[in-house]
PDB file of C-alpha atoms in Angstrom:
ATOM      1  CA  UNK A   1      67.646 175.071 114.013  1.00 48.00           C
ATOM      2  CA  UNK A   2      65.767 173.930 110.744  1.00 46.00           C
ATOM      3  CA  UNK A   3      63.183 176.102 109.879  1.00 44.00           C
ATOM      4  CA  UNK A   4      60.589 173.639 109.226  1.00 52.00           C
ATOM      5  CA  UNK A   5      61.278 172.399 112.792  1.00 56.00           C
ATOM      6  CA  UNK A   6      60.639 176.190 114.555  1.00 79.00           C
ATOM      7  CA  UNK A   7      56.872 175.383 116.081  1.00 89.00           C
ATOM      8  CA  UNK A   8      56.722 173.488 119.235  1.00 96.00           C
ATOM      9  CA  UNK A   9      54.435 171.040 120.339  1.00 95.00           C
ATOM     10  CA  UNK A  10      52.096 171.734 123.189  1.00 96.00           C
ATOM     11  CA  UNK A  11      54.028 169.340 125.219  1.00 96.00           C
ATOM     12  CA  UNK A  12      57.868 170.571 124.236  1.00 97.00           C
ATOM     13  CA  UNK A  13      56.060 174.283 125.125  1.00 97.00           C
ATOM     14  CA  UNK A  14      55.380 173.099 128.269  1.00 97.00           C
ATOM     15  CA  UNK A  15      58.515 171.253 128.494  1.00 98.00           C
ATOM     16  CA  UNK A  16      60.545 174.686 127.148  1.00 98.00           C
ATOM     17  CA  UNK A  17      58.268 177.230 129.986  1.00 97.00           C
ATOM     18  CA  UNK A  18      59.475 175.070 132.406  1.00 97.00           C
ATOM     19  CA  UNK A  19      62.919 175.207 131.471  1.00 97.00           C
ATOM     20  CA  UNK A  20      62.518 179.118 131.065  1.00 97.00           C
ATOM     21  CA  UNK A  21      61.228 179.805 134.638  1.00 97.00           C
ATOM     22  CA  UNK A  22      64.023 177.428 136.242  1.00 96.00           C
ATOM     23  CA  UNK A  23      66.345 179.697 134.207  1.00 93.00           C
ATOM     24  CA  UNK A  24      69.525 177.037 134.814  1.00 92.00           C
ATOM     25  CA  UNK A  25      70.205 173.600 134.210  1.00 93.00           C
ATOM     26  CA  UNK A  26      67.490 171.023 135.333  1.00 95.00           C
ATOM     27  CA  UNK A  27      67.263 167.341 134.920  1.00 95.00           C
ATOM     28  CA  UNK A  28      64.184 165.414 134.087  1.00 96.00           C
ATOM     29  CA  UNK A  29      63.478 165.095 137.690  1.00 96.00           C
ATOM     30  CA  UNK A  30      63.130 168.868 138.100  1.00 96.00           C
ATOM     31  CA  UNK A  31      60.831 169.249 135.172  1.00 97.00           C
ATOM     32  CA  UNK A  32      58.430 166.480 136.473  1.00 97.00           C
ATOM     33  CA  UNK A  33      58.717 168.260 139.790  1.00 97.00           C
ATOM     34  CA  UNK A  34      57.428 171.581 138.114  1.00 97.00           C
ATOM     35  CA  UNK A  35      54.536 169.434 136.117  1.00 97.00           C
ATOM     36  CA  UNK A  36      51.093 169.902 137.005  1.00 95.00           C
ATOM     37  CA  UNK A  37      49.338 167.017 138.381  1.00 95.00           C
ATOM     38  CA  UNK A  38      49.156 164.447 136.645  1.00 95.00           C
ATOM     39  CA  UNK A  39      52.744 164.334 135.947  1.00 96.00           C
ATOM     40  CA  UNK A  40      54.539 162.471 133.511  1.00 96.00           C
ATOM     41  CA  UNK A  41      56.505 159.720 133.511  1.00 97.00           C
ATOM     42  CA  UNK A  42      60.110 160.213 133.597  1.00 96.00           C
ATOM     43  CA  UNK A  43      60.828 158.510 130.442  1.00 96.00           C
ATOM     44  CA  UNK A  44      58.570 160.789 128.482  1.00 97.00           C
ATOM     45  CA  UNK A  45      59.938 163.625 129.823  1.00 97.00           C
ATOM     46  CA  UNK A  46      63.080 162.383 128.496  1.00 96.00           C
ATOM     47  CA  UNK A  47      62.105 161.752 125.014  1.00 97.00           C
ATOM     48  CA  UNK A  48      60.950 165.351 124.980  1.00 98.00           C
ATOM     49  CA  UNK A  49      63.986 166.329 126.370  1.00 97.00           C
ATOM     50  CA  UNK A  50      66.102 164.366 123.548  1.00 96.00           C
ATOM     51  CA  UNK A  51      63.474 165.126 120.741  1.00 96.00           C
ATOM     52  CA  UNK A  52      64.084 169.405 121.749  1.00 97.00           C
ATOM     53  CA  UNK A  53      67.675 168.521 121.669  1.00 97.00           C
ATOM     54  CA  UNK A  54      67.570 167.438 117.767  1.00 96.00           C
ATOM     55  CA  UNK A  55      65.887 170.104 117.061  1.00 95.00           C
ATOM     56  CA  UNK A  56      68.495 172.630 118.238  1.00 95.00           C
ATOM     57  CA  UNK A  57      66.310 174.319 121.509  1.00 97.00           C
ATOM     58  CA  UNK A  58      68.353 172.583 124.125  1.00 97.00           C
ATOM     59  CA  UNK A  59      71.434 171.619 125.197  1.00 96.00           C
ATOM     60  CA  UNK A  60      72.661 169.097 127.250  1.00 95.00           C
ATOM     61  CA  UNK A  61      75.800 168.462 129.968  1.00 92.00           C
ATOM     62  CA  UNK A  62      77.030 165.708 132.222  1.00 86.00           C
ATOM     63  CA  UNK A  63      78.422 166.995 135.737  1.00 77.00           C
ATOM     64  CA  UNK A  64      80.712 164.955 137.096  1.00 79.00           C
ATOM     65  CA  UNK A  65      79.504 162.212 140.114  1.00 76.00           C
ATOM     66  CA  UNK A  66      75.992 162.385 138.492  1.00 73.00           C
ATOM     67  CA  UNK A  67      76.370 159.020 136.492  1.00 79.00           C
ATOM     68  CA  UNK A  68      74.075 159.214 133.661  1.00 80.00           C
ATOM     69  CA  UNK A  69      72.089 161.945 134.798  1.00 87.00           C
ATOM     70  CA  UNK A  70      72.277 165.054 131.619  1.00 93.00           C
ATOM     71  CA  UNK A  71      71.409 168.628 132.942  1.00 95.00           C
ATOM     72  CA  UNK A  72      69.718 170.387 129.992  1.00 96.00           C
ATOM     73  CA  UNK A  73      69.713 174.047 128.935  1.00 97.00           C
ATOM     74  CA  UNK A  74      67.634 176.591 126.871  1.00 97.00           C
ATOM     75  CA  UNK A  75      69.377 177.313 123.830  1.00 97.00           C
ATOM     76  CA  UNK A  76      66.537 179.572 122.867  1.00 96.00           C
ATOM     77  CA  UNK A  77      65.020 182.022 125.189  1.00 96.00           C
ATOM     78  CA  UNK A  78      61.334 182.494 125.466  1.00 96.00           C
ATOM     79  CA  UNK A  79      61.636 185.698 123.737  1.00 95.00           C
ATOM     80  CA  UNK A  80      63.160 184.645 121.031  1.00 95.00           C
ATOM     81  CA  UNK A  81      60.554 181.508 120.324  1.00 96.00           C
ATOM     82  CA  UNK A  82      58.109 184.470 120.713  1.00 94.00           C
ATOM     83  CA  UNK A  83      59.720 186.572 117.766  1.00 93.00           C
ATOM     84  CA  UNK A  84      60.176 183.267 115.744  1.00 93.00           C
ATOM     85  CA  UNK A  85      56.469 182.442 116.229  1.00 93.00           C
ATOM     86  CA  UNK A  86      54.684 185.660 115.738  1.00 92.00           C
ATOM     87  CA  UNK A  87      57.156 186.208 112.551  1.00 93.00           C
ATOM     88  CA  UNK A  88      56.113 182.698 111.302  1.00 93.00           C
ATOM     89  CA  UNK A  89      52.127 184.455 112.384  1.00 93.00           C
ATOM     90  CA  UNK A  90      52.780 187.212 110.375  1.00 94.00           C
ATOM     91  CA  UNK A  91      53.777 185.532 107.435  1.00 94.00           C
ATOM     92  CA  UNK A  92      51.406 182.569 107.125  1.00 94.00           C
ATOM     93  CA  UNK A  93      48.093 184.519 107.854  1.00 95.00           C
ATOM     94  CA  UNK A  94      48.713 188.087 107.372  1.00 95.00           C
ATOM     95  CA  UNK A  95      50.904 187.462 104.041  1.00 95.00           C
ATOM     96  CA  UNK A  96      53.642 189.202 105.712  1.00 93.00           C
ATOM     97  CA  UNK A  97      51.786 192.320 107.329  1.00 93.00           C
ATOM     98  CA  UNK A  98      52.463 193.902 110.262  1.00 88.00           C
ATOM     99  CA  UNK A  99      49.939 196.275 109.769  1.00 89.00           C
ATOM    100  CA  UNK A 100      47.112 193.869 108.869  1.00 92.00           C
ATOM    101  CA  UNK A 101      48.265 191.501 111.867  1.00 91.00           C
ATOM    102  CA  UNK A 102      47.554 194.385 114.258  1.00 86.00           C
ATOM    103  CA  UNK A 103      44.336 195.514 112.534  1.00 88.00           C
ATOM    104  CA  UNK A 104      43.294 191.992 113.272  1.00 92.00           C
ATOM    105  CA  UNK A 105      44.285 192.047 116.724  1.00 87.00           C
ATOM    106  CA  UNK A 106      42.595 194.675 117.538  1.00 87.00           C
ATOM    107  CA  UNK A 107      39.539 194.119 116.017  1.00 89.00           C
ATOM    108  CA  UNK A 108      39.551 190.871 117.287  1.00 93.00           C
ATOM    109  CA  UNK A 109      40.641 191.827 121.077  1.00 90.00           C
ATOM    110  CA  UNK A 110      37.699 194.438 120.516  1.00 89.00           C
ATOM    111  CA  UNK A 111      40.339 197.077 122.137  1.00 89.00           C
ATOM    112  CA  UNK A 112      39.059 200.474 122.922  1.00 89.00           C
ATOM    113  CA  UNK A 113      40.573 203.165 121.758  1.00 89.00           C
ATOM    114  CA  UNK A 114      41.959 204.139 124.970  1.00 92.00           C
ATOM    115  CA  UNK A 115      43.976 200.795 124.698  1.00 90.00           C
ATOM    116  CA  UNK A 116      45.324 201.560 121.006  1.00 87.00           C
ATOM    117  CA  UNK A 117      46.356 205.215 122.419  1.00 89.00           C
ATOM    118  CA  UNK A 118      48.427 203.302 125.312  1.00 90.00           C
ATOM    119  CA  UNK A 119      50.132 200.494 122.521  1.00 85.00           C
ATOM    120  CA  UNK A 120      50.886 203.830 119.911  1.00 85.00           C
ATOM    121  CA  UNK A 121      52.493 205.574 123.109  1.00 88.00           C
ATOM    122  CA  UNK A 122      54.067 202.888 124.188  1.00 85.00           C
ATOM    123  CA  UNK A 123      55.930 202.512 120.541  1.00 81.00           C
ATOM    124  CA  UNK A 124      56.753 205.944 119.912  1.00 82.00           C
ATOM    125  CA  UNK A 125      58.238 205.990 123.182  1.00 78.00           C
ATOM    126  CA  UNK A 126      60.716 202.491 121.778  1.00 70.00           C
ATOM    127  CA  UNK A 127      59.331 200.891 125.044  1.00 57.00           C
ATOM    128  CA  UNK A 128      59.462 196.992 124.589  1.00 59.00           C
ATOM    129  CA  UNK A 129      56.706 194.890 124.840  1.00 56.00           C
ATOM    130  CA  UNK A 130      58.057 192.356 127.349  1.00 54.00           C
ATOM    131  CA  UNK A 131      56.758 188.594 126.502  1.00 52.00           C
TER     132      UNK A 131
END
């Protein structure tokens, strides 16, 4: 996957959460079956399809007596687009900082400290956050 490439659009997130929660290979059809109203048309669902392809987050198979019909697959798991994103987060606005990208969120989240107590016990106990 090219590194430039890493963000997804709102659409190709929508696209990708769909293809996380089927969790096995769907078609077009069973994306725009999964789309809020108003759906799509197919053929845009397609493109989206093809253009996360390029890109390296898909990947693609023909079964056999389908015709034309290509079953897609995550290549990338919602967890890891999470760790990509946050990393690209923590690089781009908190010059690399863990520590000033939490600071942030939790002055921005205005989190008591009864919160902050729960996230330190939760990471001294190696518990993972779950995305």
């Amino acid at each position: 996957m090219k590194k430039k490439d890493n963000t997804l659009t709102k659409v190709e997130f929508q696209v990708m959460s769909i293809l996380w929660d089927i969790n096995h290979s769907a078609c077009a059809w069973d994306i725009i079956e999964r789309w809020e109203d108003p759906k799509p048309a197919y053929t845009t669902i397609a493109t989206y399809l093809k253009m996360l392809y390029e890109r390296g987050y898909v990947d693609y198979f023909k079964h056999k007596g389908e015709g034309k019909t290509h079953r897609y697959v995550a290549k990338v798991t919602r967890a890891e687009y999470t760790r990509m994103t946050m990393q690209e987060v923590k690089k781009s606005f908190f010059d690399g900082s863990v520590k000033s990208m939490f600071s942030f969120f939790v002055k921005e989240e205005n989190l008591s400290a009864d919160d902050i107590r729960e996230l330190l016990s939760l990471m001294e106990e190696g518990e993972k956050f779950s995305v």
